[in-house]
Amino acid sequence: MTATDLALESLHTFATGLFRDALNACSIESAFDRRIHFEDGKLHRLLAADLGPKTLDLKDYRRIFVVAIGKAAIPMLDTLLDRMGRRKGVRGVCCSNVVPEKRNWRIRYFCGGHPLPNEGSFAAARATLALLRKARKDTLVLFLISGGASALFDLPLDPDVTLEDAMAFHQALIASGAPITEINMIRKHFSAVKGGRLAIAVGEATKLSILLPDVPLRSLDTLASGPTSPDHTTVEEVRALLARYELLDKFPLHVAEFFRRADLPESPGNKSRRAPFLPRLPWADGRAAALLKTVPTVAKGEDESFRDSIFEVLLSSHDLVENARTLAQRAGYYTVVDNACDDWDYADAARYLLERFHALRAEHPRCCLISGGEVTVTLNRTPGAGGRNQQFALACAEDLARFAGQPLVVFSAGSDGIDGNTRSAGAIADTTTVQRAIVFGYQPDKALAEFNACPLFTALGDSVVTGPTGHNLRDLRLLISGQ
C-alpha cells in the first residue's frame, strides 16, 4: 500500500468518525435536560425565549396527550416519558419508521412509510385525530415533531384520494427537484394533519410542540409540513409551484382534481402575514441572530386555535455542524463552515463547495470544510439505487480525479442514516474513486446520469452505513485535505 493509499484510508476513517461523533454529541437526552425539566409536578422550560409560559403546572391538567411523529419520535418519546415519570391520564400516539420492542402501554405505536406513506401512516393520522378530538381546555397536548413525518404521518384532506394516490403524489414531489420548503408547502395544502390542522383539532387545549427540525431554521414551519404551526402560505402560492414544476400532469387523477378545485381550502393561519412562522430560538450568538428574526409565538390576527401554542427547538442541524466544527478543530484541522448551498441542486452545490475547498487548501493544506443542510436532486427518469448524498459524492469524485496522488476526500451523509432508496447514509469519494470504479467495471458518468451511485460505492467499500440513527438533523458534508 502506497503512502497516498494510507493517507486516504486514514482520512476515510477520520471523516466517518467525525460524522458519528458529531451525531452522538447531539444527544436527545441531554438536549431535553438542557431545555425541558420536570420537577415537583411542573414542566419547566429552562431556556424559554418565546412569549409562552416558562413553567406549566401539570396539576392544572386532567389529561396529558402525547403525539410523537418522525424519525426521532421514539427516542424523543422515551426521554419525555422517562423525565415526566408516572402520571395518571397520559395517553398518546407514536409514529416512526420503526416500532420499538419495548413499548409503553399508554401509547399506540405505528410504523409509517418513508419516503412514501403506507397504511401505517394513514392509521397513525386517524388515531391521532381521534385522540385530539377528546382534548378539552384542561388538557395538555405535547407534540414531539421530527423530520420525516411529512411521509411517515399523513392523511389526505380529500377522502377520494387513496393510499396509492398519496404514494404517487409524494413520489412526484420528491422527483420534482423542488427544495424541501416548497415541497412541504404543497403537502400542507394536501393533508388533513399538516399546515396547522393538528392544532385546530386540539381546540382550546394547551399545546407544547417540541421540535427536532430537518429543515432550514428560517423555515421551521415546514418541519413535518407544519402540523401544529400556523401556515402563512396560500393556495395561490401552491398553484404557482405546481405550474413551475409541471406537477399536475404527474399527479394521479384524484390528486390532480383535488388541486384543480376552485374551492381548494386554505390551511389555517394568517394569510396576510408574509413573514414565515418562527418561534424564538435559544441561541444568543451572532450567527443565529443574523440568520433569524425572532417573532412572537403567534401573530396578531392568528386563528384562536393557535393562541395556547408554545414551541421549543430541541436540536437542529446547527448543533450537528457546530459539533463537527469543534471536533475537526481539536484534531488540528483549519476548519471553515459554509452552509450557503443549502437546498441547491447537488451538482451546483458540488461545484461551489469544491471551488471553495480548493481555494481554502491552497492556503491551509490541512483543512476541513463543513457544510450542513440538504441538496436537491431532480429525477428525469426512474432512478437506480442512490440518494442525494451519494449523488453529491459521486459528482465530487469526478473533480477529485484531477488531483491523483493527493490526500483529499469528500464525505456526505444523512444524519438519519438513510439516503434515498438505499440502506446507506451516504458515501465517501476521494482522488482514486473514479479510477477504482472503472477497474471494478463501473462507469461513473453513467451511474451519475442514472442516479445509481449506491452499487458503485458499495463495490468500492466506500458507502457510509450506520443504520437508522433515531435522528434527523439534515445532512453533513465534509471536504477534507490531509496534507
Short mmCIF file of C-alpha atoms in Angstrom, two decimals, residues 47-451:
data_model
loop_
_atom_site.label_atom_id
_atom_site.label_comp_id
_atom_site.label_asym_id
_atom_site.label_seq_id
_atom_site.Cartn_x
_atom_site.Cartn_y
_atom_site.Cartn_z
CA LEU A 47 -34.20 28.31 28.12
CA ALA A 48 -37.61 29.63 27.15
CA ALA A 49 -37.25 32.53 24.74
CA ASP A 50 -40.74 32.93 23.28
CA LEU A 51 -43.80 34.53 24.82
CA GLY A 52 -45.23 31.32 26.29
CA PRO A 53 -45.09 30.47 29.99
CA LYS A 54 -41.76 29.21 31.30
CA THR A 55 -43.48 26.80 33.70
CA LEU A 56 -46.52 24.57 33.24
CA ASP A 57 -48.04 23.10 36.40
CA LEU A 58 -49.13 19.61 35.41
CA LYS A 59 -51.69 19.58 38.24
CA ASP A 60 -53.69 22.11 36.18
CA TYR A 61 -54.40 19.42 33.56
CA ARG A 62 -56.69 16.44 33.97
CA ARG A 63 -55.18 14.67 30.97
CA ILE A 64 -51.92 14.81 29.06
CA PHE A 65 -51.85 13.70 25.44
CA VAL A 66 -48.53 12.97 23.70
CA VAL A 67 -48.16 12.83 19.91
CA ALA A 68 -44.68 11.78 18.70
CA ILE A 69 -44.10 11.75 14.94
CA GLY A 70 -41.00 11.50 12.75
CA LYS A 71 -37.76 9.55 12.55
CA ALA A 72 -36.71 10.66 16.04
CA ALA A 73 -40.15 10.04 17.56
CA ILE A 74 -39.14 7.03 19.63
CA PRO A 75 -36.10 8.46 21.46
CA MET A 76 -37.95 11.76 21.96
CA LEU A 77 -40.96 9.93 23.39
CA ASP A 78 -38.91 7.60 25.59
CA THR A 79 -36.97 10.53 27.03
CA LEU A 80 -40.10 12.57 27.68
CA LEU A 81 -41.91 9.72 29.44
CA ASP A 82 -38.82 8.91 31.50
CA ARG A 83 -38.39 12.53 32.62
CA MET A 84 -42.11 13.02 33.26
CA GLY A 85 -42.41 9.91 35.44
CA ARG A 86 -45.59 8.03 36.24
CA ARG A 87 -48.64 10.23 35.85
CA LYS A 88 -52.34 9.50 35.51
CA GLY A 89 -54.23 10.49 32.41
CA VAL A 90 -51.34 10.17 29.95
CA ARG A 91 -52.23 8.77 26.54
CA GLY A 92 -50.60 9.11 23.17
CA VAL A 93 -49.70 8.11 19.63
CA CYS A 94 -46.21 7.43 18.26
CA CYS A 95 -45.47 7.13 14.54
CA SER A 96 -41.93 6.49 13.33
CA ASN A 97 -40.19 4.39 10.70
CA VAL A 98 -39.72 1.53 13.18
CA VAL A 99 -41.71 0.08 16.07
CA PRO A 100 -39.74 -0.41 19.29
CA GLU A 101 -39.56 -3.77 21.01
CA LYS A 102 -40.23 -2.12 24.36
CA ARG A 103 -43.48 -0.20 24.29
CA ASN A 104 -45.37 1.90 26.80
CA TRP A 105 -48.91 0.61 27.30
CA ARG A 106 -50.28 4.18 27.31
CA ILE A 107 -49.07 4.81 23.75
CA ARG A 108 -50.34 3.46 20.44
CA TYR A 109 -47.41 2.75 18.11
CA PHE A 110 -47.44 2.86 14.31
CA CYS A 111 -44.80 2.21 11.66
CA GLY A 112 -45.20 4.76 8.89
CA GLY A 113 -43.62 4.68 5.44
CA HIS A 114 -40.70 6.76 4.21
CA PRO A 115 -40.05 8.30 1.74
CA LEU A 116 -43.57 7.29 0.72
CA PRO A 117 -46.51 6.89 3.13
CA ASN A 118 -48.01 3.49 3.88
CA GLU A 119 -51.06 2.10 5.67
CA GLY A 120 -49.36 2.81 8.98
CA SER A 121 -49.01 6.48 8.02
CA PHE A 122 -52.76 6.78 7.45
CA ALA A 123 -53.67 4.72 10.53
CA ALA A 124 -51.45 6.86 12.77
CA ALA A 125 -53.02 10.06 11.47
CA ARG A 126 -56.54 8.73 12.03
CA ALA A 127 -55.65 7.58 15.56
CA THR A 128 -54.13 10.98 16.35
CA LEU A 129 -57.16 12.92 15.14
CA ALA A 130 -59.44 10.63 17.19
CA LEU A 131 -57.30 11.23 20.29
CA LEU A 132 -57.09 15.00 19.85
CA ARG A 133 -60.84 15.37 19.45
CA LYS A 134 -61.07 14.29 23.11
CA ALA A 135 -58.94 17.24 24.23
CA ARG A 136 -60.55 19.89 26.38
CA LYS A 137 -59.40 23.15 27.93
CA ASP A 138 -57.92 21.22 30.87
CA THR A 139 -55.82 19.00 28.55
CA LEU A 140 -52.12 19.46 27.87
CA VAL A 141 -51.01 18.20 24.47
CA LEU A 142 -47.29 17.57 23.95
CA PHE A 143 -46.25 17.27 20.30
CA LEU A 144 -42.82 15.73 19.63
CA ILE A 145 -42.09 16.52 15.99
CA SER A 146 -39.03 15.45 14.00
CA GLY A 147 -38.08 15.15 10.35
CA GLY A 148 -39.55 12.54 8.07
CA ALA A 149 -43.08 12.97 9.40
CA SER A 150 -44.34 14.51 6.14
CA ALA A 151 -44.43 10.97 4.69
CA LEU A 152 -44.48 8.87 7.86
CA PHE A 153 -47.63 10.58 9.10
CA ASP A 154 -50.24 11.59 6.55
CA LEU A 155 -53.91 11.57 5.64
CA PRO A 156 -55.33 13.35 2.56
CA LEU A 157 -57.93 16.05 3.01
CA ASP A 158 -59.86 14.53 0.10
CA PRO A 159 -61.34 11.14 1.12
CA ASP A 160 -61.37 10.07 -2.53
CA VAL A 161 -57.56 10.07 -2.59
CA THR A 162 -56.34 6.53 -1.93
CA LEU A 163 -53.08 5.39 -0.38
CA GLU A 164 -51.79 4.52 -3.84
CA ASP A 165 -52.69 8.05 -4.99
CA ALA A 166 -50.90 9.55 -1.98
CA MET A 167 -47.78 7.48 -2.64
CA ALA A 168 -47.67 8.67 -6.26
CA PHE A 169 -48.21 12.26 -5.08
CA HIS A 170 -45.25 12.08 -2.68
CA GLN A 171 -43.06 10.40 -5.32
CA ALA A 172 -43.78 13.17 -7.83
CA LEU A 173 -42.83 15.80 -5.24
CA ILE A 174 -39.57 14.03 -4.38
CA ALA A 175 -38.62 13.75 -8.05
CA SER A 176 -39.50 17.37 -8.86
CA GLY A 177 -36.19 18.90 -7.74
CA ALA A 178 -38.03 21.45 -5.61
CA PRO A 179 -36.43 22.37 -2.26
CA ILE A 180 -37.98 20.84 0.83
CA THR A 181 -39.62 24.11 1.87
CA GLU A 182 -41.60 24.23 -1.38
CA ILE A 183 -42.40 20.52 -1.31
CA ASN A 184 -43.80 20.86 2.18
CA MET A 185 -45.79 23.94 1.21
CA ILE A 186 -47.68 21.75 -1.24
CA ARG A 187 -48.05 18.95 1.33
CA LYS A 188 -49.60 21.40 3.81
CA HIS A 189 -52.49 22.06 1.47
CA PHE A 190 -52.98 18.36 0.68
CA SER A 191 -53.11 16.84 4.14
CA ALA A 192 -55.67 16.70 6.96
CA VAL A 193 -52.87 16.59 9.56
CA LYS A 194 -50.45 19.24 8.27
CA GLY A 195 -50.40 23.00 7.85
CA GLY A 196 -51.62 23.67 11.40
CA ARG A 197 -54.53 21.25 11.28
CA LEU A 198 -53.44 19.24 14.34
CA ALA A 199 -53.57 22.45 16.37
CA ILE A 200 -57.07 23.08 15.04
CA ALA A 201 -58.10 19.55 16.07
CA VAL A 202 -56.97 20.23 19.65
CA GLY A 203 -59.01 23.42 20.01
CA GLU A 204 -58.56 25.25 23.34
CA ALA A 205 -56.16 22.78 24.95
CA THR A 206 -52.64 23.97 25.81
CA LYS A 207 -50.19 22.84 23.14
CA LEU A 208 -46.42 22.46 23.53
CA SER A 209 -44.57 21.46 20.36
CA ILE A 210 -41.01 20.20 20.88
CA LEU A 211 -39.22 20.37 17.53
CA LEU A 212 -36.24 18.50 16.12
CA PRO A 213 -36.05 20.06 12.64
CA ASP A 214 -34.68 18.64 9.41
CA VAL A 215 -35.48 21.86 7.54
CA PRO A 216 -33.69 25.22 7.33
CA LEU A 217 -34.03 27.10 10.62
CA ARG A 218 -35.52 30.04 8.72
CA SER A 219 -38.42 27.74 7.75
CA LEU A 220 -39.35 25.87 10.93
CA ASP A 221 -43.00 25.88 9.96
CA THR A 222 -42.16 23.41 7.18
CA LEU A 223 -40.88 20.77 9.64
CA ALA A 224 -43.12 17.73 9.05
CA SER A 225 -45.14 20.17 6.91
CA GLY A 226 -46.12 22.18 9.97
CA PRO A 227 -48.78 20.07 11.71
CA THR A 228 -49.08 22.42 14.71
CA SER A 229 -47.83 25.79 13.43
CA PRO A 230 -49.93 28.45 11.71
CA ASP A 231 -49.37 28.45 7.98
CA HIS A 232 -48.90 31.71 6.13
CA THR A 233 -48.62 30.21 2.65
CA THR A 234 -51.58 30.41 0.33
CA VAL A 235 -53.43 28.35 -2.23
CA GLU A 236 -52.28 30.86 -4.84
CA GLU A 237 -48.64 30.18 -3.97
CA VAL A 238 -49.23 26.43 -4.16
CA ARG A 239 -50.79 26.75 -7.61
CA ALA A 240 -47.72 28.72 -8.75
CA LEU A 241 -45.42 25.92 -7.52
CA LEU A 242 -47.49 23.26 -9.25
CA ALA A 243 -47.17 25.19 -12.50
CA ARG A 244 -43.44 25.89 -12.08
CA TYR A 245 -42.57 22.22 -11.62
CA GLU A 246 -45.29 20.96 -14.01
CA LEU A 247 -46.65 18.68 -11.32
CA LEU A 248 -50.37 18.42 -12.06
CA ASP A 249 -49.77 16.18 -15.07
CA LYS A 250 -47.53 13.97 -12.90
CA PHE A 251 -50.09 13.53 -10.12
CA PRO A 252 -52.65 10.70 -10.14
CA LEU A 253 -56.14 11.71 -11.31
CA HIS A 254 -57.78 12.22 -7.89
CA VAL A 255 -54.87 14.29 -6.59
CA ALA A 256 -54.79 16.48 -9.71
CA GLU A 257 -58.55 17.01 -9.47
CA PHE A 258 -58.18 18.00 -5.82
CA PHE A 259 -55.60 20.68 -6.59
CA ARG A 260 -57.63 21.95 -9.56
CA ARG A 261 -60.66 22.62 -7.35
CA ALA A 262 -61.80 26.23 -7.41
CA ASP A 263 -62.61 25.94 -3.69
CA LEU A 264 -59.29 24.37 -2.65
CA PRO A 265 -59.26 25.04 1.11
CA GLU A 266 -56.70 27.34 2.67
CA SER A 267 -54.61 25.99 5.55
CA PRO A 268 -55.13 27.59 8.99
CA GLY A 269 -53.12 30.75 9.61
CA ASN A 270 -52.99 34.47 8.97
CA LYS A 271 -52.52 34.75 5.20
CA SER A 272 -51.93 38.50 5.30
CA ARG A 273 -48.71 37.99 7.25
CA ARG A 274 -45.86 37.45 4.81
CA ALA A 275 -43.05 36.61 7.24
CA PRO A 276 -42.61 32.88 7.92
CA PHE A 277 -43.66 31.47 11.26
CA LEU A 278 -40.65 31.39 13.60
CA PRO A 279 -40.69 30.61 17.31
CA ARG A 280 -37.96 32.36 19.23
CA LEU A 281 -34.75 30.36 19.26
CA PRO A 282 -32.43 29.78 22.22
CA TRP A 283 -29.11 30.75 20.64
CA ALA A 284 -27.67 34.09 21.58
CA ASP A 285 -24.61 34.08 19.33
CA GLY A 286 -24.19 36.39 16.38
CA ARG A 287 -24.62 33.69 13.73
CA ALA A 288 -28.12 32.82 14.92
CA ALA A 289 -29.11 36.43 15.43
CA ALA A 290 -28.01 37.29 11.90
CA LEU A 291 -29.87 34.30 10.48
CA LEU A 292 -33.24 34.71 12.13
CA LYS A 293 -35.54 37.47 13.25
CA THR A 294 -37.45 36.44 16.33
CA VAL A 295 -41.19 36.96 16.35
CA PRO A 296 -43.97 36.21 18.82
CA THR A 297 -45.15 32.62 19.00
CA VAL A 298 -48.45 33.59 17.37
CA ALA A 299 -49.01 36.75 15.40
CA LYS A 300 -51.88 39.16 15.94
CA GLY A 301 -54.88 38.06 13.92
CA GLU A 302 -53.88 34.40 14.03
CA ASP A 303 -56.57 31.73 14.39
CA GLU A 304 -57.63 31.38 18.05
CA SER A 305 -56.66 27.68 17.93
CA PHE A 306 -53.00 28.75 17.99
CA ARG A 307 -53.37 31.08 20.99
CA ASP A 308 -52.27 28.49 23.55
CA SER A 309 -49.41 27.16 21.41
CA ILE A 310 -45.83 27.00 22.73
CA PHE A 311 -42.80 25.92 20.67
CA GLU A 312 -39.36 24.64 21.67
CA VAL A 313 -36.46 23.76 19.34
CA LEU A 314 -34.71 20.77 20.91
CA LEU A 315 -31.86 20.21 18.44
CA SER A 316 -31.11 21.20 14.87
CA SER A 317 -28.59 20.96 12.05
CA HIS A 318 -26.88 23.90 13.77
CA ASP A 319 -25.88 21.58 16.63
CA LEU A 320 -24.59 18.87 14.29
CA VAL A 321 -22.46 21.32 12.31
CA GLU A 322 -21.07 23.03 15.41
CA ASN A 323 -20.15 19.66 16.94
CA ALA A 324 -18.32 18.71 13.74
CA ARG A 325 -16.50 22.06 13.73
CA THR A 326 -15.31 21.59 17.31
CA LEU A 327 -14.12 18.03 16.70
CA ALA A 328 -12.26 18.94 13.49
CA GLN A 329 -10.52 21.85 15.20
CA ARG A 330 -9.46 19.61 18.07
CA ALA A 331 -7.95 17.22 15.52
CA GLY A 332 -5.75 20.03 14.22
CA TYR A 333 -7.61 20.97 11.03
CA TYR A 334 -8.13 24.52 9.85
CA THR A 335 -11.92 24.45 9.84
CA VAL A 336 -14.48 26.51 7.94
CA VAL A 337 -18.29 26.16 7.92
CA ASP A 338 -20.18 27.09 4.74
CA ASN A 339 -23.92 26.36 4.58
CA ALA A 340 -24.58 28.66 1.62
CA CYS A 341 -25.57 25.82 -0.72
CA ASP A 342 -28.48 24.61 1.42
CA ASP A 343 -31.32 23.47 -0.87
CA TRP A 344 -29.17 23.86 -4.01
CA ASP A 345 -29.10 21.33 -6.80
CA TYR A 346 -26.49 18.69 -5.95
CA ALA A 347 -24.31 19.48 -8.99
CA ASP A 348 -24.30 23.22 -8.28
CA ALA A 349 -23.52 22.54 -4.62
CA ALA A 350 -20.65 20.23 -5.59
CA ARG A 351 -19.11 22.84 -7.88
CA TYR A 352 -19.47 25.58 -5.29
CA LEU A 353 -18.04 23.64 -2.35
CA LEU A 354 -15.18 22.16 -4.37
CA GLU A 355 -14.15 25.61 -5.61
CA ARG A 356 -14.22 26.88 -2.02
CA PHE A 357 -12.33 23.78 -0.84
CA HIS A 358 -9.51 24.09 -3.38
CA ALA A 359 -9.06 27.78 -2.59
CA LEU A 360 -9.04 27.02 1.12
CA ARG A 361 -6.47 24.22 0.97
CA ALA A 362 -4.15 26.35 -1.17
CA GLU A 363 -3.62 28.47 1.94
CA HIS A 364 -4.22 25.79 4.58
CA PRO A 365 -3.06 22.34 3.36
CA ARG A 366 -4.58 20.59 6.40
CA CYS A 367 -8.17 21.81 6.31
CA CYS A 368 -11.79 20.71 6.74
CA LEU A 369 -14.69 22.46 5.00
CA ILE A 370 -18.01 21.62 6.70
CA SER A 371 -21.42 22.13 5.12
CA GLY A 372 -24.81 21.35 6.65
CA GLY A 373 -28.31 21.22 5.20
CA GLU A 374 -29.55 19.33 2.16
CA VAL A 375 -29.08 19.39 -1.59
CA THR A 376 -31.75 18.55 -4.14
CA VAL A 377 -31.92 16.03 -6.98
CA THR A 378 -34.28 16.35 -9.94
CA LEU A 379 -35.22 12.93 -11.29
CA ASN A 380 -35.96 12.92 -15.01
CA ARG A 381 -36.09 9.12 -15.19
CA THR A 382 -36.73 6.11 -12.99
CA PRO A 383 -33.78 6.20 -10.59
CA GLY A 384 -31.41 3.40 -9.74
CA ALA A 385 -30.20 2.88 -6.17
CA GLY A 386 -28.96 6.04 -4.54
CA GLY A 387 -29.79 9.29 -2.81
CA ARG A 388 -28.76 12.92 -2.72
CA ASN A 389 -25.67 12.29 -0.58
CA GLN A 390 -24.28 9.52 -2.80
CA GLN A 391 -25.13 11.57 -5.88
CA PHE A 392 -23.25 14.55 -4.44
CA ALA A 393 -20.23 12.40 -3.51
CA LEU A 394 -20.05 10.85 -6.98
CA ALA A 395 -20.25 14.28 -8.62
CA CYS A 396 -17.33 15.37 -6.42
CA ALA A 397 -15.35 12.22 -7.32
CA GLU A 398 -15.06 13.34 -10.93
CA ASP A 399 -13.43 16.60 -9.82
CA LEU A 400 -11.15 14.91 -7.29
CA ALA A 401 -9.82 12.56 -10.00
CA ARG A 402 -7.82 15.55 -11.33
CA PHE A 403 -5.69 15.52 -8.18
CA ALA A 404 -4.28 11.99 -8.23
CA GLY A 405 -1.75 11.33 -5.51
CA GLN A 406 -3.14 13.97 -3.15
CA PRO A 407 -4.94 13.09 0.13
CA LEU A 408 -8.36 14.63 -0.49
CA VAL A 409 -11.75 13.21 0.47
CA VAL A 410 -15.38 14.29 0.28
CA PHE A 411 -17.84 12.80 2.77
CA SER A 412 -21.61 13.26 2.54
CA ALA A 413 -24.23 11.50 4.67
CA GLY A 414 -27.70 11.91 6.10
CA SER A 415 -27.99 12.17 9.87
CA ASP A 416 -30.98 9.82 9.84
CA GLY A 417 -28.81 7.02 8.43
CA ILE A 418 -30.87 6.74 5.25
CA ASP A 419 -30.02 8.15 1.83
CA GLY A 420 -32.74 7.96 -0.80
CA ASN A 421 -33.97 4.44 -1.58
CA THR A 422 -30.92 2.70 -0.07
CA ARG A 423 -29.72 1.42 3.29
CA SER A 424 -26.67 3.66 3.13
CA ALA A 425 -26.48 7.01 4.88
CA GLY A 426 -24.17 8.36 2.16
CA ALA A 427 -20.71 7.84 0.70
CA ILE A 428 -17.07 8.92 0.68
CA ALA A 429 -15.23 9.96 -2.50
CA ASP A 430 -11.52 10.55 -2.93
CA THR A 431 -8.94 11.13 -5.66
CA THR A 432 -8.94 7.41 -6.59
CA THR A 433 -12.71 6.80 -6.68
CA VAL A 434 -13.18 7.15 -10.43
CA GLN A 435 -10.13 5.04 -11.30
CA ARG A 436 -11.06 2.28 -8.85
CA ALA A 437 -14.67 2.25 -10.08
CA ILE A 438 -13.54 1.74 -13.67
CA VAL A 439 -11.29 -1.15 -12.61
CA PHE A 440 -14.34 -2.73 -10.94
CA GLY A 441 -16.28 -2.43 -14.21
CA TYR A 442 -18.38 0.63 -13.31
CA GLN A 443 -18.89 3.74 -15.42
CA PRO A 444 -19.08 6.71 -13.01
CA ASP A 445 -20.63 9.04 -15.62
CA LYS A 446 -23.35 6.51 -16.36
CA ALA A 447 -24.01 5.85 -12.66
CA LEU A 448 -24.38 9.59 -12.09
CA ALA A 449 -26.75 10.03 -15.03
CA GLU A 450 -28.87 7.08 -13.91
CA PHE A 451 -28.95 8.15 -10.23
#
